PDB file of C-alpha atoms in Angstrom:
ATOM      1  CA  MET A  21     -34.467   0.943  -1.378  1.00  0.00           C
ATOM      2  CA  PRO A  22     -32.569   1.658  -4.595  1.00  0.00           C
ATOM      3  CA  LEU A  23     -31.529  -1.655  -7.200  1.00  0.00           C
ATOM      4  CA  GLU A  24     -28.004  -2.830  -5.880  1.00  0.00           C
ATOM      5  CA  LEU A  25     -25.949  -5.632  -6.953  1.00  0.00           C
ATOM      6  CA  VAL A  26     -23.525  -5.757  -4.507  1.00  0.00           C
ATOM      7  CA  LEU A  27     -20.380  -8.048  -4.942  1.00  0.00           C
ATOM      8  CA  LEU A  28     -19.012  -9.798  -2.095  1.00  0.00           C
ATOM      9  CA  MET A  29     -15.206 -10.807  -2.826  1.00  0.00           C
ATOM     10  CA  GLY A  30     -12.868 -12.602  -1.327  1.00  0.00           C
ATOM     11  CA  LEU A  31     -10.948 -16.366  -0.443  1.00  0.00           C
ATOM     12  CA  PRO A  32     -12.347 -19.547  -0.680  1.00  0.00           C
ATOM     13  CA  ALA A  33     -13.597 -20.143   2.924  1.00  0.00           C
ATOM     14  CA  ALA A  34     -13.032 -16.101   3.798  1.00  0.00           C
ATOM     15  CA  GLY A  35     -17.092 -16.364   5.033  1.00  0.00           C
ATOM     16  CA  LYS A  36     -18.354 -14.517   2.168  1.00  0.00           C
ATOM     17  CA  SER A  37     -21.841 -16.746   1.706  1.00  0.00           C
ATOM     18  CA  THR A  38     -21.941 -16.876   5.902  1.00  0.00           C
ATOM     19  CA  PHE A  39     -22.051 -12.886   5.227  1.00  0.00           C
ATOM     20  CA  ALA A  40     -24.540 -12.924   2.088  1.00  0.00           C
ATOM     21  CA  GLN A  41     -27.393 -14.147   3.990  1.00  0.00           C
ATOM     22  CA  ARG A  42     -27.708 -11.315   6.103  1.00  0.00           C
ATOM     23  CA  PHE A  43     -29.239 -10.145   1.980  1.00  0.00           C
ATOM     24  CA  ALA A  44     -31.243 -12.608   1.529  1.00  0.00           C
ATOM     25  CA  ALA A  45     -34.547 -11.170   2.639  1.00  0.00           C
ATOM     26  CA  THR A  46     -34.588  -8.324  -0.175  1.00  0.00           C
ATOM     27  CA  HIS A  47     -31.815  -9.675  -2.648  1.00  0.00           C
ATOM     28  CA  VAL A  48     -31.066 -12.590  -4.531  1.00  0.00           C
ATOM     29  CA  VAL A  49     -27.993 -14.107  -3.573  1.00  0.00           C
ATOM     30  CA  ILE A  50     -26.077 -15.752  -6.289  1.00  0.00           C
ATOM     31  CA  GLY A  51     -22.796 -17.615  -6.534  1.00  0.00           C
ATOM     32  CA  GLN A  52     -21.460 -20.559  -8.592  1.00  0.00           C
ATOM     33  CA  ASP A  53     -21.188 -22.664  -6.211  1.00  0.00           C
ATOM     34  CA  ALA A  54     -24.598 -22.967  -5.738  1.00  0.00           C
ATOM     35  CA  LEU A  55     -24.517 -23.664  -9.659  1.00  0.00           C
ATOM     36  CA  ARG A  56     -22.025 -26.607  -9.715  1.00  0.00           C
ATOM     37  CA  GLY A  57     -23.594 -29.342 -11.609  1.00  0.00           C
ATOM     38  CA  THR A  58     -25.085 -27.344 -14.312  1.00  0.00           C
ATOM     39  CA  PRO A  59     -23.585 -26.922 -17.417  1.00  0.00           C
ATOM     40  CA  HIS A  60     -21.765 -23.631 -18.046  1.00  0.00           C
ATOM     41  CA  PRO A  61     -22.718 -22.292 -14.177  1.00  0.00           C
ATOM     42  CA  ALA A  62     -20.876 -19.190 -14.941  1.00  0.00           C
ATOM     43  CA  ARG A  63     -23.264 -18.274 -18.107  1.00  0.00           C
ATOM     44  CA  ARG A  64     -26.063 -19.673 -15.406  1.00  0.00           C
ATOM     45  CA  GLU A  65     -25.146 -17.257 -13.054  1.00  0.00           C
ATOM     46  CA  ARG A  66     -24.520 -13.846 -15.062  1.00  0.00           C
ATOM     47  CA  VAL A  67     -28.302 -14.711 -17.314  1.00  0.00           C
ATOM     48  CA  VAL A  68     -29.717 -14.816 -13.393  1.00  0.00           C
ATOM     49  CA  ILE A  69     -27.942 -11.627 -12.538  1.00  0.00           C
ATOM     50  CA  GLU A  70     -29.082 -10.316 -15.450  1.00  0.00           C
ATOM     51  CA  GLN A  71     -33.179 -11.481 -15.288  1.00  0.00           C
ATOM     52  CA  ALA A  72     -32.916 -10.161 -11.376  1.00  0.00           C
ATOM     53  CA  LEU A  73     -31.639  -6.514 -12.630  1.00  0.00           C
ATOM     54  CA  ALA A  74     -34.180  -6.357 -14.628  1.00  0.00           C
ATOM     55  CA  ALA A  75     -37.640  -7.582 -12.842  1.00  0.00           C
ATOM     56  CA  GLY A  76     -35.773  -4.846 -10.536  1.00  0.00           C
ATOM     57  CA  ARG A  77     -34.999  -7.061  -8.212  1.00  0.00           C
ATOM     58  CA  SER A  78     -31.379  -6.478  -6.079  1.00  0.00           C
ATOM     59  CA  VAL A  79     -28.799  -8.461  -6.353  1.00  0.00           C
ATOM     60  CA  VAL A  80     -25.620 -10.492  -4.193  1.00  0.00           C
ATOM     61  CA  VAL A  81     -22.838 -12.500  -6.178  1.00  0.00           C
ATOM     62  CA  ASP A  82     -21.275 -14.343  -3.594  1.00  0.00           C
ATOM     63  CA  ASP A  83     -18.501 -15.755  -5.575  1.00  0.00           C
ATOM     64  CA  THR A  84     -14.217 -14.919  -4.762  1.00  0.00           C
ATOM     65  CA  ASN A  85     -14.637 -12.204  -7.933  1.00  0.00           C
ATOM     66  CA  ALA A  86     -10.671 -12.541  -7.300  1.00  0.00           C
ATOM     67  CA  THR A  87      -9.586  -9.408  -9.978  1.00  0.00           C
ATOM     68  CA  PRO A  88     -10.973  -6.849 -11.565  1.00  0.00           C
ATOM     69  CA  ALA A  89     -10.794  -8.309 -14.662  1.00  0.00           C
ATOM     70  CA  VAL A  90     -13.396 -10.455 -13.458  1.00  0.00           C
ATOM     71  CA  ARG A  91     -15.564  -7.443 -11.294  1.00  0.00           C
ATOM     72  CA  ALA A  92     -15.333  -4.688 -14.263  1.00  0.00           C
ATOM     73  CA  PRO A  93     -18.377  -6.957 -16.609  1.00  0.00           C
ATOM     74  CA  LEU A  94     -20.660  -7.522 -13.595  1.00  0.00           C
ATOM     75  CA  ILE A  95     -19.897  -3.500 -12.670  1.00  0.00           C
ATOM     76  CA  THR A  96     -21.056  -3.013 -16.410  1.00  0.00           C
ATOM     77  CA  LEU A  97     -24.287  -5.035 -15.997  1.00  0.00           C
ATOM     78  CA  ALA A  98     -25.499  -3.708 -13.055  1.00  0.00           C
ATOM     79  CA  ARG A  99     -25.214   0.281 -14.443  1.00  0.00           C
ATOM     80  CA  ALA A 100     -26.814  -1.718 -17.333  1.00  0.00           C
ATOM     81  CA  HIS A 101     -29.229  -1.415 -15.139  1.00  0.00           C
ATOM     82  CA  GLY A 102     -28.777   1.193 -13.352  1.00  0.00           C
ATOM     83  CA  ALA A 103     -27.854  -0.634 -10.112  1.00  0.00           C
ATOM     84  CA  ARG A 104     -25.881   0.761  -7.410  1.00  0.00           C
ATOM     85  CA  VAL A 105     -22.864  -1.271  -7.082  1.00  0.00           C
ATOM     86  CA  VAL A 106     -21.861  -2.007  -3.307  1.00  0.00           C
ATOM     87  CA  GLY A 107     -18.868  -3.995  -2.798  1.00  0.00           C
ATOM     88  CA  TYR A 108     -17.635  -6.130   0.183  1.00  0.00           C
ATOM     89  CA  HIS A 109     -14.270  -7.519   0.251  1.00  0.00           C
ATOM     90  CA  VAL A 110     -15.076 -10.460   3.247  1.00  0.00           C
ATOM     91  CA  ALA A 111     -11.569 -10.051   4.427  1.00  0.00           C
ATOM     92  CA  SER A 112      -9.310 -13.247   4.771  1.00  0.00           C
ATOM     93  CA  THR A 113      -5.939 -14.578   5.421  1.00  0.00           C
ATOM     94  CA  THR A 114      -4.914 -18.125   4.127  1.00  0.00           C
ATOM     95  CA  ARG A 115      -4.677 -19.670   7.259  1.00  0.00           C
ATOM     96  CA  ALA A 116      -7.761 -18.825   8.755  1.00  0.00           C
ATOM     97  CA  SER A 117      -9.451 -19.741   5.111  1.00  0.00           C
ATOM     98  CA  VAL A 118      -8.388 -23.847   5.466  1.00  0.00           C
ATOM     99  CA  ALA A 119      -9.196 -23.251   8.944  1.00  0.00           C
ATOM    100  CA  ARG A 120     -12.744 -22.601   7.882  1.00  0.00           C
ATOM    101  CA  ASN A 121     -12.417 -24.997   5.458  1.00  0.00           C
ATOM    102  CA  ARG A 122     -11.374 -27.679   7.807  1.00  0.00           C
ATOM    103  CA  LEU A 123     -15.109 -27.393   9.926  1.00  0.00           C
ATOM    104  CA  ARG A 124     -16.599 -27.483   6.219  1.00  0.00           C
ATOM    105  CA  GLU A 125     -18.549 -31.090   5.245  1.00  0.00           C
ATOM    106  CA  GLY A 126     -19.152 -32.249   1.961  1.00  0.00           C
ATOM    107  CA  ALA A 127     -19.104 -30.564  -0.864  1.00  0.00           C
ATOM    108  CA  ALA A 128     -19.396 -26.930   0.766  1.00  0.00           C
ATOM    109  CA  ARG A 129     -14.985 -28.137   1.056  1.00  0.00           C
ATOM    110  CA  VAL A 130     -12.760 -27.146  -1.098  1.00  0.00           C
ATOM    111  CA  PRO A 131      -9.341 -27.626  -1.892  1.00  0.00           C
ATOM    112  CA  ASN A 132      -6.722 -26.315   0.435  1.00  0.00           C
ATOM    113  CA  VAL A 133      -5.199 -25.762  -3.134  1.00  0.00           C
ATOM    114  CA  ALA A 134      -8.138 -24.017  -4.289  1.00  0.00           C
ATOM    115  CA  ILE A 135      -7.782 -21.407  -1.468  1.00  0.00           C
ATOM    116  CA  PHE A 136      -3.863 -20.696  -1.965  1.00  0.00           C
ATOM    117  CA  THR A 137      -4.718 -20.143  -5.666  1.00  0.00           C
ATOM    118  CA  VAL A 138      -7.582 -17.201  -5.499  1.00  0.00           C
ATOM    119  CA  ALA A 139      -4.705 -15.861  -2.437  1.00  0.00           C
ATOM    120  CA  LYS A 140      -2.092 -15.581  -5.542  1.00  0.00           C
ATOM    121  CA  ARG A 141      -4.466 -14.054  -8.363  1.00  0.00           C
ATOM    122  CA  PHE A 142      -6.470 -11.844  -5.912  1.00  0.00           C
ATOM    123  CA  VAL A 143      -6.922  -8.236  -6.485  1.00  0.00           C
ATOM    124  CA  ALA A 144      -7.939  -6.087  -3.296  1.00  0.00           C
ATOM    125  CA  PRO A 145     -10.683  -3.875  -4.224  1.00  0.00           C
ATOM    126  CA  THR A 146     -10.986  -0.422  -5.284  1.00  0.00           C
ATOM    127  CA  PRO A 147     -13.342   2.249  -5.294  1.00  0.00           C
ATOM    128  CA  ASN A 148     -11.356   3.499  -8.823  1.00  0.00           C
ATOM    129  CA  GLU A 149     -13.205   0.125 -10.206  1.00  0.00           C
ATOM    130  CA  GLY A 150     -16.666   2.019  -9.768  1.00  0.00           C
ATOM    131  CA  PHE A 151     -18.286   0.800  -7.025  1.00  0.00           C
ATOM    132  CA  ASP A 152     -20.562   3.626  -5.092  1.00  0.00           C
ATOM    133  CA  GLU A 153     -19.625   1.989  -2.046  1.00  0.00           C
ATOM    134  CA  LEU A 154     -16.983   0.031  -0.946  1.00  0.00           C
ATOM    135  CA  ALA A 155     -15.775  -2.133   2.344  1.00  0.00           C
ATOM    136  CA  THR A 156     -13.389  -4.746   3.980  1.00  0.00           C
ATOM    137  CA  VAL A 157     -15.638  -7.220   6.060  1.00  0.00           C
ATOM    138  CA  ARG A 158     -13.601  -9.598   9.072  1.00  0.00           C
ATOM    139  CA  ALA A 159     -15.468 -12.294  10.750  1.00  0.00           C
ATOM    140  CA  THR A 160     -15.080 -12.116  14.605  1.00  0.00           C
ATOM    141  CA  ARG A 161     -14.097 -15.150  16.787  1.00  0.00           C
ATOM    142  CA  ASN A 162     -17.658 -15.101  17.551  1.00  0.00           C
ATOM    143  CA  GLY A 163     -18.837 -15.656  14.031  1.00  0.00           C
ATOM    144  CA  ALA A 164     -20.382 -11.893  13.595  1.00  0.00           C
ATOM    145  CA  PHE A 165     -18.704  -9.270  11.364  1.00  0.00           C
ATOM    146  CA  THR A 166     -17.407  -6.199  11.488  1.00  0.00           C
ATOM    147  CA  VAL A 167     -17.730  -3.870   8.554  1.00  0.00           C
ATOM    148  CA  GLU A 168     -15.388  -1.180   7.531  1.00  0.00           C
ATOM    149  CA  PRO A 169     -14.562   1.444   4.991  1.00  0.00           C
ATOM    150  CA  PRO A 170     -11.648   0.627   2.866  1.00  0.00           C
TER     151      PRO A 170
END
């Protein structure tokens, strides 16, 4: 399997972390939520990504990755290590994300305002950002996902 950086993109509570589980056996799965409580989680995340890629391990970045400006440095980092860049836009409405968020417990639940804040600034990814592959992912009612080209 070629070295790759998988970028998950979408609203909080869209289903990104659940979708990321499908990569757990073959990729390092990292997200700032997992680094909550550590100093400088964004910096720490980048170090983990860089170390994994340098070691020849593929990575999944499980964050909202809401704008091209946020995604660009990650794409550049992947390219510097010769990795393919695969993007999955985990599409969700604010209504569906709020409903899923209601089912979360403890630290996994985010304030609903976070969902609406990300929704306001979210820019759907496009192939011209530098993705080798790009797909849209939708959660189904039974907890599965459908993956479709952009």
